[in-house]
Amino acid sequence: MTLTITLTYCVLLGLLAVFQVLLIVGLPLGRFAWGGQNEVLPARLRLGSALSVLIYAVFAAVALDRSGLISLLPAPADVVAMWGVAAYLLLSVLPNLASKSRDERRLMAPTSLVLAGLAIAIALGW
């Protein structure tokens, strides 16, 4: 089951990365991200989206390591790192819920919660 959970988690992160790239190139999807204030993101938020893509890649690598599919971190650092990722993702639900954008609250809050749940499952070794 760990493999299925990890792959689902990584696919979801990949979809979010694609979404962030679409924001970076200027597609009018800003109502779903960064507070929903801008349909097309200004340069500073595009940089934030680029950073998000890098963070998603690190999060995926940590999950793949924790699941034993790659080896980057020594044990128990992989477990500690995965719990850190899970905590970050769980906390990320809060700003999505607090967003002034109804679209962001409806799409990103549940997405963040699902990612956090998958990350917790991976951290637990399920």
PDB file of C-alpha atoms in Angstrom:
ATOM      1  CA  MET A   1       0.000   0.000   0.000  1.00  0.00           C
ATOM      2  CA  THR A   2       2.938   2.385   0.632  1.00  0.00           C
ATOM      3  CA  LEU A   3       3.784   2.373  -3.070  1.00  0.00           C
ATOM      4  CA  THR A   4       0.232   3.341  -4.070  1.00  0.00           C
ATOM      5  CA  ILE A   5       0.066   6.098  -1.454  1.00  0.00           C
ATOM      6  CA  THR A   6       3.491   7.436  -2.420  1.00  0.00           C
ATOM      7  CA  LEU A   7       2.739   7.420  -6.134  1.00  0.00           C
ATOM      8  CA  THR A   8      -0.631   9.104  -5.569  1.00  0.00           C
ATOM      9  CA  TYR A   9       1.101  11.732  -3.450  1.00  0.00           C
ATOM     10  CA  CYS A  10       3.784  12.307  -6.107  1.00  0.00           C
ATOM     11  CA  VAL A  11       1.217  12.538  -8.920  1.00  0.00           C
ATOM     12  CA  LEU A  12      -0.743  15.122  -6.935  1.00  0.00           C
ATOM     13  CA  LEU A  13       2.431  17.117  -6.310  1.00  0.00           C
ATOM     14  CA  GLY A  14       3.212  16.852 -10.026  1.00  0.00           C
ATOM     15  CA  LEU A  15      -0.213  18.221 -10.931  1.00  0.00           C
ATOM     16  CA  LEU A  16       0.312  21.112  -8.532  1.00  0.00           C
ATOM     17  CA  ALA A  17       3.706  21.745 -10.110  1.00  0.00           C
ATOM     18  CA  VAL A  18       2.093  21.891 -13.562  1.00  0.00           C
ATOM     19  CA  PHE A  19      -0.502  24.319 -12.174  1.00  0.00           C
ATOM     20  CA  GLN A  20       2.280  26.515 -10.765  1.00  0.00           C
ATOM     21  CA  VAL A  21       4.096  26.460 -14.133  1.00  0.00           C
ATOM     22  CA  LEU A  22       0.863  27.583 -15.813  1.00  0.00           C
ATOM     23  CA  LEU A  23       0.727  30.477 -13.351  1.00  0.00           C
ATOM     24  CA  ILE A  24       4.380  31.295 -14.055  1.00  0.00           C
ATOM     25  CA  VAL A  25       3.791  31.535 -17.812  1.00  0.00           C
ATOM     26  CA  GLY A  26       0.875  33.895 -17.277  1.00  0.00           C
ATOM     27  CA  LEU A  27      -2.291  31.864 -17.634  1.00  0.00           C
ATOM     28  CA  PRO A  28      -5.213  33.600 -15.889  1.00  0.00           C
ATOM     29  CA  LEU A  29      -5.589  31.062 -13.073  1.00  0.00           C
ATOM     30  CA  GLY A  30      -4.590  33.302 -10.195  1.00  0.00           C
ATOM     31  CA  ARG A  31      -8.023  33.069  -8.578  1.00  0.00           C
ATOM     32  CA  PHE A  32      -6.976  29.575  -7.426  1.00  0.00           C
ATOM     33  CA  ALA A  33      -3.690  30.619  -5.767  1.00  0.00           C
ATOM     34  CA  TRP A  34      -1.871  33.215  -3.709  1.00  0.00           C
ATOM     35  CA  GLY A  35      -5.049  34.628  -2.179  1.00  0.00           C
ATOM     36  CA  GLY A  36      -6.864  34.883  -5.502  1.00  0.00           C
ATOM     37  CA  GLN A  37      -6.234  38.618  -5.831  1.00  0.00           C
ATOM     38  CA  ASN A  38      -4.722  38.460  -9.347  1.00  0.00           C
ATOM     39  CA  GLU A  39      -6.017  36.539 -12.347  1.00  0.00           C
ATOM     40  CA  VAL A  40      -2.551  36.794 -13.915  1.00  0.00           C
ATOM     41  CA  LEU A  41       0.202  36.727 -11.329  1.00  0.00           C
ATOM     42  CA  PRO A  42       2.617  39.636 -10.974  1.00  0.00           C
ATOM     43  CA  ALA A  43       6.348  38.888 -11.146  1.00  0.00           C
ATOM     44  CA  ARG A  44       6.844  38.464  -7.379  1.00  0.00           C
ATOM     45  CA  LEU A  45       4.110  35.823  -7.176  1.00  0.00           C
ATOM     46  CA  ARG A  46       5.466  34.077 -10.263  1.00  0.00           C
ATOM     47  CA  LEU A  47       8.748  33.762  -8.369  1.00  0.00           C
ATOM     48  CA  GLY A  48       6.766  32.282  -5.481  1.00  0.00           C
ATOM     49  CA  SER A  49       5.235  29.783  -7.879  1.00  0.00           C
ATOM     50  CA  ALA A  50       8.696  28.840  -9.146  1.00  0.00           C
ATOM     51  CA  LEU A  51       9.832  28.291  -5.563  1.00  0.00           C
ATOM     52  CA  SER A  52       6.720  26.156  -5.000  1.00  0.00           C
ATOM     53  CA  VAL A  53       7.715  23.892  -7.892  1.00  0.00           C
ATOM     54  CA  LEU A  54      11.122  23.355  -6.294  1.00  0.00           C
ATOM     55  CA  ILE A  55       9.544  22.679  -2.905  1.00  0.00           C
ATOM     56  CA  TYR A  56       7.178  20.122  -4.467  1.00  0.00           C
ATOM     57  CA  ALA A  57      10.178  18.356  -6.008  1.00  0.00           C
ATOM     58  CA  VAL A  58      11.912  18.166  -2.624  1.00  0.00           C
ATOM     59  CA  PHE A  59       8.698  16.916  -0.982  1.00  0.00           C
ATOM     60  CA  ALA A  60       8.363  14.196  -3.631  1.00  0.00           C
ATOM     61  CA  ALA A  61      12.000  13.150  -3.173  1.00  0.00           C
ATOM     62  CA  VAL A  62      11.547  12.891   0.600  1.00  0.00           C
ATOM     63  CA  ALA A  63       8.442  10.724   0.132  1.00  0.00           C
ATOM     64  CA  LEU A  64      10.185   8.488  -2.400  1.00  0.00           C
ATOM     65  CA  ASP A  65      13.086   8.104   0.022  1.00  0.00           C
ATOM     66  CA  ARG A  66      10.818   7.357   2.985  1.00  0.00           C
ATOM     67  CA  SER A  67       9.037   4.733   0.892  1.00  0.00           C
ATOM     68  CA  GLY A  68      12.338   3.072  -0.048  1.00  0.00           C
ATOM     69  CA  LEU A  69      12.049   3.827  -3.766  1.00  0.00           C
ATOM     70  CA  ILE A  70      15.185   5.982  -3.771  1.00  0.00           C
ATOM     71  CA  SER A  71      17.933   6.527  -1.232  1.00  0.00           C
ATOM     72  CA  LEU A  72      18.916  10.091  -0.427  1.00  0.00           C
ATOM     73  CA  LEU A  73      18.774  10.396   3.343  1.00  0.00           C
ATOM     74  CA  PRO A  74      20.129   8.081   6.010  1.00  0.00           C
ATOM     75  CA  ALA A  75      17.667   6.499   8.413  1.00  0.00           C
ATOM     76  CA  PRO A  76      16.079   7.929  10.519  1.00  0.00           C
ATOM     77  CA  ALA A  77      16.531  11.283   8.735  1.00  0.00           C
ATOM     78  CA  ASP A  78      14.060  10.169   6.061  1.00  0.00           C
ATOM     79  CA  VAL A  79      11.367   9.635   8.693  1.00  0.00           C
ATOM     80  CA  VAL A  80      12.072  12.970  10.389  1.00  0.00           C
ATOM     81  CA  ALA A  81      12.069  14.779   7.038  1.00  0.00           C
ATOM     82  CA  MET A  82       8.765  13.174   6.043  1.00  0.00           C
ATOM     83  CA  TRP A  83       7.163  14.247   9.316  1.00  0.00           C
ATOM     84  CA  GLY A  84       8.431  17.769   8.645  1.00  0.00           C
ATOM     85  CA  VAL A  85       6.863  17.693   5.191  1.00  0.00           C
ATOM     86  CA  ALA A  86       3.607  16.362   6.633  1.00  0.00           C
ATOM     87  CA  ALA A  87       3.518  19.135   9.236  1.00  0.00           C
ATOM     88  CA  TYR A  88       4.193  21.791   6.595  1.00  0.00           C
ATOM     89  CA  LEU A  89       1.439  20.437   4.375  1.00  0.00           C
ATOM     90  CA  LEU A  90      -1.009  20.231   7.246  1.00  0.00           C
ATOM     91  CA  LEU A  91      -0.276  23.847   8.162  1.00  0.00           C
ATOM     92  CA  SER A  92      -0.705  24.872   4.508  1.00  0.00           C
ATOM     93  CA  VAL A  93      -4.385  23.996   4.766  1.00  0.00           C
ATOM     94  CA  LEU A  94      -4.946  27.038   7.012  1.00  0.00           C
ATOM     95  CA  PRO A  95      -4.055  29.828   4.557  1.00  0.00           C
ATOM     96  CA  ASN A  96      -6.037  28.060   1.852  1.00  0.00           C
ATOM     97  CA  LEU A  97      -9.081  27.968   4.126  1.00  0.00           C
ATOM     98  CA  ALA A  98      -8.538  31.624   5.071  1.00  0.00           C
ATOM     99  CA  SER A  99      -8.206  32.812   1.471  1.00  0.00           C
ATOM    100  CA  LYS A 100     -10.542  35.554   0.291  1.00  0.00           C
ATOM    101  CA  SER A 101     -10.845  33.623  -2.958  1.00  0.00           C
ATOM    102  CA  ARG A 102     -13.771  31.207  -2.952  1.00  0.00           C
ATOM    103  CA  ASP A 103     -12.137  29.291  -5.813  1.00  0.00           C
ATOM    104  CA  GLU A 104      -8.927  28.842  -3.842  1.00  0.00           C
ATOM    105  CA  ARG A 105     -10.818  27.708  -0.738  1.00  0.00           C
ATOM    106  CA  ARG A 106     -12.836  25.190  -2.762  1.00  0.00           C
ATOM    107  CA  LEU A 107      -9.935  23.711  -4.727  1.00  0.00           C
ATOM    108  CA  MET A 108      -6.728  24.215  -2.798  1.00  0.00           C
ATOM    109  CA  ALA A 109      -7.926  23.646   0.772  1.00  0.00           C
ATOM    110  CA  PRO A 110      -9.133  20.093   0.032  1.00  0.00           C
ATOM    111  CA  THR A 111      -6.062  19.457  -2.119  1.00  0.00           C
ATOM    112  CA  SER A 112      -3.792  20.567   0.731  1.00  0.00           C
ATOM    113  CA  LEU A 113      -5.691  18.395   3.182  1.00  0.00           C
ATOM    114  CA  VAL A 114      -5.434  15.325   0.935  1.00  0.00           C
ATOM    115  CA  LEU A 115      -1.697  15.938   0.436  1.00  0.00           C
ATOM    116  CA  ALA A 116      -1.219  16.288   4.190  1.00  0.00           C
ATOM    117  CA  GLY A 117      -3.109  13.043   4.809  1.00  0.00           C
ATOM    118  CA  LEU A 118      -1.025  11.209   2.230  1.00  0.00           C
ATOM    119  CA  ALA A 119       2.164  12.665   3.722  1.00  0.00           C
ATOM    120  CA  ILE A 120       1.147  11.484   7.201  1.00  0.00           C
ATOM    121  CA  ALA A 121       0.447   8.011   5.821  1.00  0.00           C
ATOM    122  CA  ILE A 122       3.869   7.951   4.171  1.00  0.00           C
ATOM    123  CA  ALA A 123       5.547   9.188   7.357  1.00  0.00           C
ATOM    124  CA  LEU A 124       3.837   6.373   9.262  1.00  0.00           C
ATOM    125  CA  GLY A 125       5.132   3.880   6.693  1.00  0.00           C
ATOM    126  CA  TRP A 126       1.693   2.754   5.507  1.00  0.00           C
TER     127      TRP A 126
END
